[in-house]
Amino acid sequence: MRTNLTKIQRCPGCGNFLIMAAIKAALKELNIPKHKVVVLSGIGCASKMPQYIDSYGCETLHGRSLPFATGVKMANPDLTVIAYGGDGDGYGIGLWHFLSACRRDINLTYIVANNENYGLTTGQASPTTPLHVKTKSTPAGNEIQPFDPVALAKSAGCQFSFTHQDKDIAGLTKLIVDAIQYQGFSHIDVDQQCPSRRKW
Ligand SMILES: Cc1ncc(C[n+]2csc(CCOP(=O)(O)OP(=O)(O)O)c2C)c(N)n1
Ligand code: SF4
Ligand SMILES: [Mg+2]
C-alpha cells in the first residue's frame, strides 16, 4: 500500500472503487493478516490497485502480474496471492500468462477489471470491446469479434472462473472469498463500469 498518496487517481464513478471495496471486505471476512497478503498488478487504471490495499504489493509490468504472482506463491506458498489488472493487461498483452496460469492451476486468485477498453491510455479497443463500438483505435466501429474470458479460461482448464458485476459489492465479496479459499487457480472477470469511456 502506498501511504503518501495526495490525489485520487481515478475518475468519479470508476468501477475499480467498487471492486476495491469488495476485495477489502473479503480480506476482512477471511481475517487474513495483512503481512500474509500480496497484491500484484500490471499497468493501467485497474492496476493501481496495490497502492490502495493495506498489504504487500507491487505494480509490475504491463501484462505481467501473473508471472510475478506465480513466483511469489512458489517462493512462499503460505501467502494469499491476488493478481489484479485490466482487460488489456490480462486478455491482451498478458493473454498467454493467463492461459498458462489456467493450465498450471496455480493456487492464486486473478481478478480482472473488464471495462472493455484500454482506460489509462484513453480508450483504445481491447480484446473484449464489443463489435461496432467506436473507440480511439476503432473510429469506424470495432470490427473484431470479442472473446469470452470465462469460456476461454475454462477451455484452458480453469475450474473456478466467473463473471460478476462490480455494482453488486456483496455478491462480489462472497465470490472473492470463495476464490481465495479455492485450492487452485481462481479467475474472476468483473464487468467494470468506466464512465469516461464514452467521452473520449
Ligand atoms: C509494454 C507496454 N505496452 C504498452 C503500455 C501502455 N499501456 C499502459 S496501460 C495500457 C492499457 C491498459 O488497459 P487495461 O489493462 O484494460 O487497464 P485499464 O486502464 O482499462 O484499467 C497500455 C497499452 C505499457 N505501459 N507497457
Ligand atoms: S478511465 Fe475508466 S477505468 Fe480508468 S479511472 Fe477512469 S473510469 Fe476508471
Ligand atoms: Mg481496461
JSON list of C-alpha atoms and ligand atoms in Angstrom, two decimals:
[
{"chain": "A", "resi": 1, "resn": "MET", "atom": "CA", "xyz": [0.00, 0.00, 0.00]},
{"chain": "A", "resi": 2, "resn": "ARG", "atom": "CA", "xyz": [1.20, 3.49, -0.83]},
{"chain": "A", "resi": 3, "resn": "THR", "atom": "CA", "xyz": [0.95, 5.78, 2.17]},
{"chain": "A", "resi": 4, "resn": "ASN", "atom": "CA", "xyz": [1.79, 9.15, 0.60]},
{"chain": "A", "resi": 5, "resn": "LEU", "atom": "CA", "xyz": [-0.98, 9.45, -1.99]},
{"chain": "A", "resi": 6, "resn": "THR", "atom": "CA", "xyz": [-2.03, 13.08, -2.36]},
{"chain": "A", "resi": 7, "resn": "LYS", "atom": "CA", "xyz": [-4.69, 12.84, -5.07]},
{"chain": "A", "resi": 8, "resn": "ILE", "atom": "CA", "xyz": [-7.37, 10.45, -6.29]},
{"chain": "A", "resi": 9, "resn": "GLN", "atom": "CA", "xyz": [-6.05, 8.74, -9.39]},
{"chain": "A", "resi": 10, "resn": "ARG", "atom": "CA", "xyz": [-9.30, 7.50, -10.89]},
{"chain": "A", "resi": 11, "resn": "CYS", "atom": "CA", "xyz": [-12.40, 9.15, -12.45]},
{"chain": "A", "resi": 12, "resn": "PRO", "atom": "CA", "xyz": [-15.61, 9.67, -10.45]},
{"chain": "A", "resi": 13, "resn": "GLY", "atom": "CA", "xyz": [-17.84, 6.62, -10.85]},
{"chain": "A", "resi": 14, "resn": "CYS", "atom": "CA", "xyz": [-14.99, 4.27, -11.72]},
{"chain": "A", "resi": 15, "resn": "GLY", "atom": "CA", "xyz": [-15.92, 0.65, -11.01]},
{"chain": "A", "resi": 16, "resn": "ASN", "atom": "CA", "xyz": [-12.47, -0.03, -9.58]},
{"chain": "A", "resi": 17, "resn": "PHE", "atom": "CA", "xyz": [-13.65, 1.72, -6.40]},
{"chain": "A", "resi": 18, "resn": "LEU", "atom": "CA", "xyz": [-16.42, -0.88, -6.04]},
{"chain": "A", "resi": 19, "resn": "ILE", "atom": "CA", "xyz": [-14.09, -3.81, -6.71]},
{"chain": "A", "resi": 20, "resn": "MET", "atom": "CA", "xyz": [-11.62, -2.41, -4.20]},
{"chain": "A", "resi": 21, "resn": "ALA", "atom": "CA", "xyz": [-14.39, -2.31, -1.57]},
{"chain": "A", "resi": 22, "resn": "ALA", "atom": "CA", "xyz": [-15.19, -5.96, -2.31]},
{"chain": "A", "resi": 23, "resn": "ILE", "atom": "CA", "xyz": [-11.53, -7.06, -2.05]},
{"chain": "A", "resi": 24, "resn": "LYS", "atom": "CA", "xyz": [-11.12, -5.25, 1.27]},
{"chain": "A", "resi": 25, "resn": "ALA", "atom": "CA", "xyz": [-14.36, -6.75, 2.61]},
{"chain": "A", "resi": 26, "resn": "ALA", "atom": "CA", "xyz": [-13.28, -10.25, 1.53]},
{"chain": "A", "resi": 27, "resn": "LEU", "atom": "CA", "xyz": [-9.87, -9.96, 3.22]},
{"chain": "A", "resi": 28, "resn": "LYS", "atom": "CA", "xyz": [-11.56, -8.67, 6.37]},
{"chain": "A", "resi": 29, "resn": "GLU", "atom": "CA", "xyz": [-14.08, -11.52, 6.36]},
{"chain": "A", "resi": 30, "resn": "LEU", "atom": "CA", "xyz": [-11.31, -14.10, 5.96]},
{"chain": "A", "resi": 31, "resn": "ASN", "atom": "CA", "xyz": [-9.34, -12.37, 8.71]},
{"chain": "A", "resi": 32, "resn": "ILE", "atom": "CA", "xyz": [-6.05, -12.75, 6.86]},
{"chain": "A", "resi": 33, "resn": "PRO", "atom": "CA", "xyz": [-3.28, -10.67, 8.47]},
{"chain": "A", "resi": 34, "resn": "LYS", "atom": "CA", "xyz": [-2.03, -8.00, 6.09]},
{"chain": "A", "resi": 35, "resn": "HIS", "atom": "CA", "xyz": [1.54, -9.28, 6.15]},
{"chain": "A", "resi": 36, "resn": "LYS", "atom": "CA", "xyz": [0.25, -12.54, 4.65]},
{"chain": "A", "resi": 37, "resn": "VAL", "atom": "CA", "xyz": [-1.38, -10.88, 1.62]},
{"chain": "A", "resi": 38, "resn": "VAL", "atom": "CA", "xyz": [0.35, -9.87, -1.61]},
{"chain": "A", "resi": 39, "resn": "VAL", "atom": "CA", "xyz": [-1.48, -7.97, -4.37]},
{"chain": "A", "resi": 40, "resn": "LEU", "atom": "CA", "xyz": [0.31, -7.86, -7.72]},
{"chain": "A", "resi": 41, "resn": "SER", "atom": "CA", "xyz": [-0.86, -5.98, -10.78]},
{"chain": "A", "resi": 42, "resn": "GLY", "atom": "CA", "xyz": [0.27, -4.96, -14.26]},
{"chain": "A", "resi": 43, "resn": "ILE", "atom": "CA", "xyz": [-0.15, -1.43, -15.64]},
{"chain": "A", "resi": 44, "resn": "GLY", "atom": "CA", "xyz": [-3.36, 0.54, -16.19]},
{"chain": "A", "resi": 45, "resn": "CYS", "atom": "CA", "xyz": [-6.15, 2.26, -14.25]},
{"chain": "A", "resi": 46, "resn": "ALA", "atom": "CA", "xyz": [-7.14, -1.07, -12.72]},
{"chain": "A", "resi": 47, "resn": "SER", "atom": "CA", "xyz": [-3.55, -1.97, -11.95]},
{"chain": "A", "resi": 48, "resn": "LYS", "atom": "CA", "xyz": [-3.18, 0.90, -9.50]},
{"chain": "A", "resi": 49, "resn": "MET", "atom": "CA", "xyz": [-4.95, -1.39, -7.02]},
{"chain": "A", "resi": 50, "resn": "PRO", "atom": "CA", "xyz": [-1.88, -2.44, -4.92]},
{"chain": "A", "resi": 51, "resn": "GLN", "atom": "CA", "xyz": [-1.43, 1.23, -3.98]},
{"chain": "A", "resi": 52, "resn": "TYR", "atom": "CA", "xyz": [-4.75, 1.15, -2.10]},
{"chain": "A", "resi": 53, "resn": "ILE", "atom": "CA", "xyz": [-4.74, -2.23, -0.34]},
{"chain": "A", "resi": 54, "resn": "ASP", "atom": "CA", "xyz": [-3.12, -2.41, 3.08]},
{"chain": "A", "resi": 55, "resn": "SER", "atom": "CA", "xyz": [-0.89, -5.40, 2.31]},
{"chain": "A", "resi": 56, "resn": "TYR", "atom": "CA", "xyz": [2.32, -6.19, 0.48]},
{"chain": "A", "resi": 57, "resn": "GLY", "atom": "CA", "xyz": [2.00, -5.46, -3.22]},
{"chain": "A", "resi": 58, "resn": "CYS", "atom": "CA", "xyz": [3.56, -4.21, -6.41]},
{"chain": "A", "resi": 59, "resn": "GLU", "atom": "CA", "xyz": [2.59, -2.77, -9.78]},
{"chain": "A", "resi": 60, "resn": "THR", "atom": "CA", "xyz": [4.78, -4.83, -12.06]},
{"chain": "A", "resi": 61, "resn": "LEU", "atom": "CA", "xyz": [4.95, -4.62, -15.89]},
{"chain": "A", "resi": 62, "resn": "HIS", "atom": "CA", "xyz": [2.08, -4.36, -18.36]},
{"chain": "A", "resi": 63, "resn": "GLY", "atom": "CA", "xyz": [0.58, -7.83, -18.70]},
{"chain": "A", "resi": 64, "resn": "ARG", "atom": "CA", "xyz": [3.00, -9.48, -16.26]},
{"chain": "A", "resi": 65, "resn": "SER", "atom": "CA", "xyz": [1.11, -9.67, -12.96]},
{"chain": "A", "resi": 66, "resn": "LEU", "atom": "CA", "xyz": [0.68, -13.43, -13.23]},
{"chain": "A", "resi": 67, "resn": "PRO", "atom": "CA", "xyz": [4.37, -14.39, -13.67]},
{"chain": "A", "resi": 68, "resn": "PHE", "atom": "CA", "xyz": [5.21, -12.23, -10.65]},
{"chain": "A", "resi": 69, "resn": "ALA", "atom": "CA", "xyz": [2.30, -13.69, -8.67]},
{"chain": "A", "resi": 70, "resn": "THR", "atom": "CA", "xyz": [3.34, -17.24, -9.60]},
{"chain": "A", "resi": 71, "resn": "GLY", "atom": "CA", "xyz": [6.87, -16.58, -8.40]},
{"chain": "A", "resi": 72, "resn": "VAL", "atom": "CA", "xyz": [5.68, -15.13, -5.09]},
{"chain": "A", "resi": 73, "resn": "LYS", "atom": "CA", "xyz": [3.38, -18.11, -4.49]},
{"chain": "A", "resi": 74, "resn": "MET", "atom": "CA", "xyz": [6.12, -20.62, -5.36]},
{"chain": "A", "resi": 75, "resn": "ALA", "atom": "CA", "xyz": [8.58, -18.90, -3.04]},
{"chain": "A", "resi": 76, "resn": "ASN", "atom": "CA", "xyz": [6.13, -18.73, -0.15]},
{"chain": "A", "resi": 77, "resn": "PRO", "atom": "CA", "xyz": [3.01, -20.91, -0.51]},
{"chain": "A", "resi": 78, "resn": "ASP", "atom": "CA", "xyz": [1.65, -19.65, 2.83]},
{"chain": "A", "resi": 79, "resn": "LEU", "atom": "CA", "xyz": [0.89, -16.24, 1.34]},
{"chain": "A", "resi": 80, "resn": "THR", "atom": "CA", "xyz": [-2.51, -15.26, -0.06]},
{"chain": "A", "resi": 81, "resn": "VAL", "atom": "CA", "xyz": [-1.66, -14.01, -3.53]},
{"chain": "A", "resi": 82, "resn": "ILE", "atom": "CA", "xyz": [-4.05, -11.88, -5.56]},
{"chain": "A", "resi": 83, "resn": "ALA", "atom": "CA", "xyz": [-3.24, -10.77, -9.10]},
{"chain": "A", "resi": 84, "resn": "TYR", "atom": "CA", "xyz": [-5.25, -7.80, -10.36]},
{"chain": "A", "resi": 85, "resn": "GLY", "atom": "CA", "xyz": [-5.44, -5.90, -13.63]},
{"chain": "A", "resi": 86, "resn": "GLY", "atom": "CA", "xyz": [-7.44, -4.74, -16.61]},
{"chain": "A", "resi": 87, "resn": "ASP", "atom": "CA", "xyz": [-8.72, -6.49, -19.72]},
{"chain": "A", "resi": 88, "resn": "GLY", "atom": "CA", "xyz": [-5.97, -5.04, -21.89]},
{"chain": "A", "resi": 89, "resn": "ASP", "atom": "CA", "xyz": [-3.41, -6.16, -19.34]},
{"chain": "A", "resi": 90, "resn": "GLY", "atom": "CA", "xyz": [-4.73, -9.69, -18.83]},
{"chain": "A", "resi": 91, "resn": "TYR", "atom": "CA", "xyz": [-6.55, -10.57, -22.04]},
{"chain": "A", "resi": 92, "resn": "GLY", "atom": "CA", "xyz": [-4.36, -8.62, -24.47]},
{"chain": "A", "resi": 93, "resn": "ILE", "atom": "CA", "xyz": [-0.65, -8.30, -23.81]},
{"chain": "A", "resi": 94, "resn": "GLY", "atom": "CA", "xyz": [-0.75, -10.82, -20.93]},
{"chain": "A", "resi": 95, "resn": "LEU", "atom": "CA", "xyz": [-3.04, -13.41, -22.50]},
{"chain": "A", "resi": 96, "resn": "TRP", "atom": "CA", "xyz": [-0.54, -16.24, -22.63]},
{"chain": "A", "resi": 97, "resn": "HIS", "atom": "CA", "xyz": [0.29, -15.80, -18.94]},
{"chain": "A", "resi": 98, "resn": "PHE", "atom": "CA", "xyz": [-3.44, -16.03, -18.20]},
{"chain": "A", "resi": 99, "resn": "LEU", "atom": "CA", "xyz": [-3.84, -19.25, -20.18]},
{"chain": "A", "resi": 100, "resn": "SER", "atom": "CA", "xyz": [-0.66, -20.69, -18.65]},
{"chain": "A", "resi": 101, "resn": "ALA", "atom": "CA", "xyz": [-1.94, -19.98, -15.13]},
{"chain": "A", "resi": 102, "resn": "CYS", "atom": "CA", "xyz": [-5.23, -21.71, -16.04]},
{"chain": "A", "resi": 103, "resn": "ARG", "atom": "CA", "xyz": [-3.37, -24.74, -17.41]},
{"chain": "A", "resi": 104, "resn": "ARG", "atom": "CA", "xyz": [-0.95, -24.94, -14.49]},
{"chain": "A", "resi": 105, "resn": "ASP", "atom": "CA", "xyz": [-3.73, -24.42, -11.93]},
{"chain": "A", "resi": 106, "resn": "ILE", "atom": "CA", "xyz": [-1.53, -22.18, -9.80]},
{"chain": "A", "resi": 107, "resn": "ASN", "atom": "CA", "xyz": [-3.11, -21.65, -6.36]},
{"chain": "A", "resi": 108, "resn": "LEU", "atom": "CA", "xyz": [-3.82, -17.93, -6.54]},
{"chain": "A", "resi": 109, "resn": "THR", "atom": "CA", "xyz": [-6.68, -15.58, -7.36]},
{"chain": "A", "resi": 110, "resn": "TYR", "atom": "CA", "xyz": [-6.79, -13.46, -10.51]},
{"chain": "A", "resi": 111, "resn": "ILE", "atom": "CA", "xyz": [-9.29, -10.60, -10.67]},
{"chain": "A", "resi": 112, "resn": "VAL", "atom": "CA", "xyz": [-9.72, -8.74, -13.97]},
{"chain": "A", "resi": 113, "resn": "ALA", "atom": "CA", "xyz": [-11.47, -5.36, -14.09]},
{"chain": "A", "resi": 114, "resn": "ASN", "atom": "CA", "xyz": [-13.00, -5.69, -17.53]},
{"chain": "A", "resi": 115, "resn": "ASN", "atom": "CA", "xyz": [-14.06, -2.24, -18.77]},
{"chain": "A", "resi": 116, "resn": "GLU", "atom": "CA", "xyz": [-13.82, -3.32, -22.41]},
{"chain": "A", "resi": 117, "resn": "ASN", "atom": "CA", "xyz": [-11.14, -0.78, -23.27]},
{"chain": "A", "resi": 118, "resn": "TYR", "atom": "CA", "xyz": [-7.65, 0.49, -22.50]},
{"chain": "A", "resi": 119, "resn": "GLY", "atom": "CA", "xyz": [-8.72, 3.10, -19.98]},
{"chain": "A", "resi": 120, "resn": "LEU", "atom": "CA", "xyz": [-5.40, 4.55, -18.86]},
{"chain": "A", "resi": 121, "resn": "THR", "atom": "CA", "xyz": [-4.29, 5.29, -22.41]},
{"chain": "A", "resi": 122, "resn": "THR", "atom": "CA", "xyz": [-7.68, 6.98, -23.09]},
{"chain": "A", "resi": 123, "resn": "GLY", "atom": "CA", "xyz": [-9.82, 4.35, -24.64]},
{"chain": "A", "resi": 124, "resn": "GLN", "atom": "CA", "xyz": [-8.39, 2.10, -27.34]},
{"chain": "A", "resi": 125, "resn": "ALA", "atom": "CA", "xyz": [-10.14, -1.18, -28.17]},
{"chain": "A", "resi": 126, "resn": "SER", "atom": "CA", "xyz": [-9.29, -4.28, -26.17]},
{"chain": "A", "resi": 127, "resn": "PRO", "atom": "CA", "xyz": [-10.00, -8.00, -26.79]},
{"chain": "A", "resi": 128, "resn": "THR", "atom": "CA", "xyz": [-13.35, -7.58, -25.00]},
{"chain": "A", "resi": 129, "resn": "THR", "atom": "CA", "xyz": [-14.56, -4.43, -26.78]},
{"chain": "A", "resi": 130, "resn": "PRO", "atom": "CA", "xyz": [-17.96, -5.31, -28.27]},
{"chain": "A", "resi": 131, "resn": "LEU", "atom": "CA", "xyz": [-18.49, -5.33, -32.02]},
{"chain": "A", "resi": 132, "resn": "HIS", "atom": "CA", "xyz": [-19.27, -1.97, -33.68]},
{"chain": "A", "resi": 133, "resn": "VAL", "atom": "CA", "xyz": [-18.27, 0.12, -30.65]},
{"chain": "A", "resi": 134, "resn": "LYS", "atom": "CA", "xyz": [-16.34, 3.24, -31.61]},
{"chain": "A", "resi": 135, "resn": "THR", "atom": "CA", "xyz": [-13.10, 3.78, -29.73]},
{"chain": "A", "resi": 136, "resn": "LYS", "atom": "CA", "xyz": [-9.98, 5.84, -30.32]},
{"chain": "A", "resi": 137, "resn": "SER", "atom": "CA", "xyz": [-8.41, 2.96, -32.21]},
{"chain": "A", "resi": 138, "resn": "THR", "atom": "CA", "xyz": [-11.65, 1.93, -33.98]},
{"chain": "A", "resi": 139, "resn": "PRO", "atom": "CA", "xyz": [-13.20, 5.25, -35.10]},
{"chain": "A", "resi": 140, "resn": "ALA", "atom": "CA", "xyz": [-15.48, 3.48, -37.60]},
{"chain": "A", "resi": 141, "resn": "GLY", "atom": "CA", "xyz": [-16.56, 0.87, -35.02]},
{"chain": "A", "resi": 142, "resn": "ASN", "atom": "CA", "xyz": [-14.83, -2.28, -33.79]},
{"chain": "A", "resi": 143, "resn": "GLU", "atom": "CA", "xyz": [-14.79, -4.96, -36.47]},
{"chain": "A", "resi": 144, "resn": "ILE", "atom": "CA", "xyz": [-13.09, -7.65, -34.39]},
{"chain": "A", "resi": 145, "resn": "GLN", "atom": "CA", "xyz": [-15.18, -10.21, -32.54]},
{"chain": "A", "resi": 146, "resn": "PRO", "atom": "CA", "xyz": [-14.52, -10.04, -28.76]},
{"chain": "A", "resi": 147, "resn": "PHE", "atom": "CA", "xyz": [-13.86, -13.25, -26.85]},
{"chain": "A", "resi": 148, "resn": "ASP", "atom": "CA", "xyz": [-15.48, -14.53, -23.70]},
{"chain": "A", "resi": 149, "resn": "PRO", "atom": "CA", "xyz": [-12.79, -14.64, -20.95]},
{"chain": "A", "resi": 150, "resn": "VAL", "atom": "CA", "xyz": [-14.64, -17.19, -18.82]},
{"chain": "A", "resi": 151, "resn": "ALA", "atom": "CA", "xyz": [-15.17, -19.57, -21.74]},
{"chain": "A", "resi": 152, "resn": "LEU", "atom": "CA", "xyz": [-11.51, -19.15, -22.64]},
{"chain": "A", "resi": 153, "resn": "ALA", "atom": "CA", "xyz": [-10.35, -19.82, -19.07]},
{"chain": "A", "resi": 154, "resn": "LYS", "atom": "CA", "xyz": [-12.49, -22.95, -18.89]},
{"chain": "A", "resi": 155, "resn": "SER", "atom": "CA", "xyz": [-11.17, -24.19, -22.21]},
{"chain": "A", "resi": 156, "resn": "ALA", "atom": "CA", "xyz": [-7.67, -23.89, -20.75]},
{"chain": "A", "resi": 157, "resn": "GLY", "atom": "CA", "xyz": [-8.63, -26.00, -17.73]},
{"chain": "A", "resi": 158, "resn": "CYS", "atom": "CA", "xyz": [-9.60, -23.38, -15.12]},
{"chain": "A", "resi": 159, "resn": "GLN", "atom": "CA", "xyz": [-12.31, -24.79, -12.87]},
{"chain": "A", "resi": 160, "resn": "PHE", "atom": "CA", "xyz": [-13.07, -21.59, -10.98]},
{"chain": "A", "resi": 161, "resn": "SER", "atom": "CA", "xyz": [-13.96, -18.86, -13.46]},
{"chain": "A", "resi": 162, "resn": "PHE", "atom": "CA", "xyz": [-16.90, -16.46, -13.18]},
{"chain": "A", "resi": 163, "resn": "THR", "atom": "CA", "xyz": [-18.07, -13.08, -14.39]},
{"chain": "A", "resi": 164, "resn": "HIS", "atom": "CA", "xyz": [-19.64, -10.68, -11.90]},
{"chain": "A", "resi": 165, "resn": "GLN", "atom": "CA", "xyz": [-21.00, -7.12, -11.88]},
{"chain": "A", "resi": 166, "resn": "ASP", "atom": "CA", "xyz": [-18.94, -4.53, -9.98]},
{"chain": "A", "resi": 167, "resn": "LYS", "atom": "CA", "xyz": [-22.04, -2.85, -8.53]},
{"chain": "A", "resi": 168, "resn": "ASP", "atom": "CA", "xyz": [-23.06, -5.99, -6.61]},
{"chain": "A", "resi": 169, "resn": "ILE", "atom": "CA", "xyz": [-20.42, -5.45, -3.92]},
{"chain": "A", "resi": 170, "resn": "ALA", "atom": "CA", "xyz": [-21.90, -8.03, -1.53]},
{"chain": "A", "resi": 171, "resn": "GLY", "atom": "CA", "xyz": [-22.07, -10.72, -4.21]},
{"chain": "A", "resi": 172, "resn": "LEU", "atom": "CA", "xyz": [-18.60, -9.88, -5.45]},
{"chain": "A", "resi": 173, "resn": "THR", "atom": "CA", "xyz": [-17.23, -10.02, -1.91]},
{"chain": "A", "resi": 174, "resn": "LYS", "atom": "CA", "xyz": [-18.63, -13.53, -1.48]},
{"chain": "A", "resi": 175, "resn": "LEU", "atom": "CA", "xyz": [-17.19, -14.60, -4.81]},
{"chain": "A", "resi": 176, "resn": "ILE", "atom": "CA", "xyz": [-13.74, -13.25, -3.86]},
{"chain": "A", "resi": 177, "resn": "VAL", "atom": "CA", "xyz": [-13.92, -15.09, -0.52]},
{"chain": "A", "resi": 178, "resn": "ASP", "atom": "CA", "xyz": [-14.72, -18.32, -2.37]},
{"chain": "A", "resi": 179, "resn": "ALA", "atom": "CA", "xyz": [-11.95, -17.63, -4.89]},
{"chain": "A", "resi": 180, "resn": "ILE", "atom": "CA", "xyz": [-9.31, -17.10, -2.19]},
{"chain": "A", "resi": 181, "resn": "GLN", "atom": "CA", "xyz": [-10.40, -20.27, -0.40]},
{"chain": "A", "resi": 182, "resn": "TYR", "atom": "CA", "xyz": [-10.37, -22.31, -3.63]},
{"chain": "A", "resi": 183, "resn": "GLN", "atom": "CA", "xyz": [-7.30, -24.56, -3.83]},
{"chain": "A", "resi": 184, "resn": "GLY", "atom": "CA", "xyz": [-6.21, -23.80, -7.38]},
{"chain": "A", "resi": 185, "resn": "PHE", "atom": "CA", "xyz": [-6.29, -21.02, -9.95]},
{"chain": "A", "resi": 186, "resn": "SER", "atom": "CA", "xyz": [-9.40, -18.88, -9.47]},
{"chain": "A", "resi": 187, "resn": "HIS", "atom": "CA", "xyz": [-10.39, -16.27, -12.04]},
{"chain": "A", "resi": 188, "resn": "ILE", "atom": "CA", "xyz": [-12.99, -13.53, -11.62]},
{"chain": "A", "resi": 189, "resn": "ASP", "atom": "CA", "xyz": [-13.86, -11.35, -14.60]},
{"chain": "A", "resi": 190, "resn": "VAL", "atom": "CA", "xyz": [-15.58, -8.24, -13.27]},
{"chain": "A", "resi": 191, "resn": "ASP", "atom": "CA", "xyz": [-17.93, -6.32, -15.53]},
{"chain": "A", "resi": 192, "resn": "GLN", "atom": "CA", "xyz": [-16.48, -2.93, -14.61]},
{"chain": "A", "resi": 193, "resn": "GLN", "atom": "CA", "xyz": [-18.06, 0.48, -15.15]},
{"chain": "A", "resi": 194, "resn": "CYS", "atom": "CA", "xyz": [-15.84, 3.01, -16.89]},
{"chain": "A", "resi": 195, "resn": "PRO", "atom": "CA", "xyz": [-17.87, 6.21, -17.25]},
{"chain": "A", "resi": 196, "resn": "SER", "atom": "CA", "xyz": [-15.07, 8.03, -19.06]},
{"chain": "A", "resi": 197, "resn": "ARG", "atom": "CA", "xyz": [-15.03, 5.51, -21.86]},
{"chain": "A", "resi": 198, "resn": "ARG", "atom": "CA", "xyz": [-17.91, 7.15, -23.74]},
{"chain": "A", "resi": 199, "resn": "LYS", "atom": "CA", "xyz": [-16.38, 10.62, -23.51]},
{"chain": "A", "resi": 200, "resn": "TRP", "atom": "CA", "xyz": [-13.17, 10.13, -25.46]},
{"chain": "B", "resi": 1, "resn": "LIG", "atom": "C1", "xyz": [4.75, -2.95, -22.64]},
{"chain": "B", "resi": 1, "resn": "LIG", "atom": "C2", "xyz": [3.75, -1.82, -22.57]},
{"chain": "B", "resi": 1, "resn": "LIG", "atom": "N1", "xyz": [2.95, -1.58, -23.62]},
{"chain": "B", "resi": 1, "resn": "LIG", "atom": "C3", "xyz": [2.06, -0.58, -23.56]},
{"chain": "B", "resi": 1, "resn": "LIG", "atom": "C4", "xyz": [1.94, 0.20, -22.44]},
{"chain": "B", "resi": 1, "resn": "LIG", "atom": "C5", "xyz": [0.96, 1.32, -22.40]},
{"chain": "B", "resi": 1, "resn": "LIG", "atom": "N2", "xyz": [-0.22, 0.98, -21.64]},
{"chain": "B", "resi": 1, "resn": "LIG", "atom": "C6", "xyz": [-0.32, 1.33, -20.33]},
{"chain": "B", "resi": 1, "resn": "LIG", "atom": "S1", "xyz": [-1.77, 0.87, -19.66]},
{"chain": "B", "resi": 1, "resn": "LIG", "atom": "C7", "xyz": [-2.28, 0.21, -21.14]},
{"chain": "B", "resi": 1, "resn": "LIG", "atom": "C8", "xyz": [-3.63, -0.42, -21.31]},
{"chain": "B", "resi": 1, "resn": "LIG", "atom": "C9", "xyz": [-4.39, -0.59, -20.07]},
{"chain": "B", "resi": 1, "resn": "LIG", "atom": "O1", "xyz": [-5.63, -1.17, -20.35]},
{"chain": "B", "resi": 1, "resn": "LIG", "atom": "P1", "xyz": [-6.28, -2.18, -19.32]},
{"chain": "B", "resi": 1, "resn": "LIG", "atom": "O2", "xyz": [-5.31, -3.23, -18.97]},
{"chain": "B", "resi": 1, "resn": "LIG", "atom": "O3", "xyz": [-7.56, -2.63, -19.90]},
{"chain": "B", "resi": 1, "resn": "LIG", "atom": "O4", "xyz": [-6.47, -1.31, -18.00]},
{"chain": "B", "resi": 1, "resn": "LIG", "atom": "P2", "xyz": [-7.45, -0.08, -17.70]},
{"chain": "B", "resi": 1, "resn": "LIG", "atom": "O5", "xyz": [-6.61, 1.14, -17.83]},
{"chain": "B", "resi": 1, "resn": "LIG", "atom": "O6", "xyz": [-8.57, -0.13, -18.70]},
{"chain": "B", "resi": 1, "resn": "LIG", "atom": "O7", "xyz": [-7.89, -0.33, -16.32]},
{"chain": "B", "resi": 1, "resn": "LIG", "atom": "C10", "xyz": [-1.32, 0.35, -22.12]},
{"chain": "B", "resi": 1, "resn": "LIG", "atom": "C11", "xyz": [-1.49, -0.10, -23.53]},
{"chain": "B", "resi": 1, "resn": "LIG", "atom": "C12", "xyz": [2.78, -0.10, -21.35]},
{"chain": "B", "resi": 1, "resn": "LIG", "atom": "N3", "xyz": [2.70, 0.57, -20.19]},
{"chain": "B", "resi": 1, "resn": "LIG", "atom": "N4", "xyz": [3.69, -1.11, -21.43]},
{"chain": "B", "resi": 2, "resn": "SF4", "atom": "S1", "xyz": [-10.73, 5.74, -17.43]},
{"chain": "B", "resi": 2, "resn": "SF4", "atom": "FE1", "xyz": [-12.27, 4.27, -16.76]},
{"chain": "B", "resi": 2, "resn": "SF4", "atom": "S2", "xyz": [-11.10, 2.67, -15.66]},
{"chain": "B", "resi": 2, "resn": "SF4", "atom": "FE2", "xyz": [-9.79, 4.50, -15.84]},
{"chain": "B", "resi": 2, "resn": "SF4", "atom": "S3", "xyz": [-10.10, 5.64, -13.92]},
{"chain": "B", "resi": 2, "resn": "SF4", "atom": "FE3", "xyz": [-11.50, 6.48, -15.45]},
{"chain": "B", "resi": 2, "resn": "SF4", "atom": "S4", "xyz": [-13.42, 5.35, -15.14]},
{"chain": "B", "resi": 2, "resn": "SF4", "atom": "FE4", "xyz": [-11.78, 4.18, -14.13]},
{"chain": "B", "resi": 3, "resn": "MG", "atom": "MG", "xyz": [-9.46, -1.96, -19.48]}
]
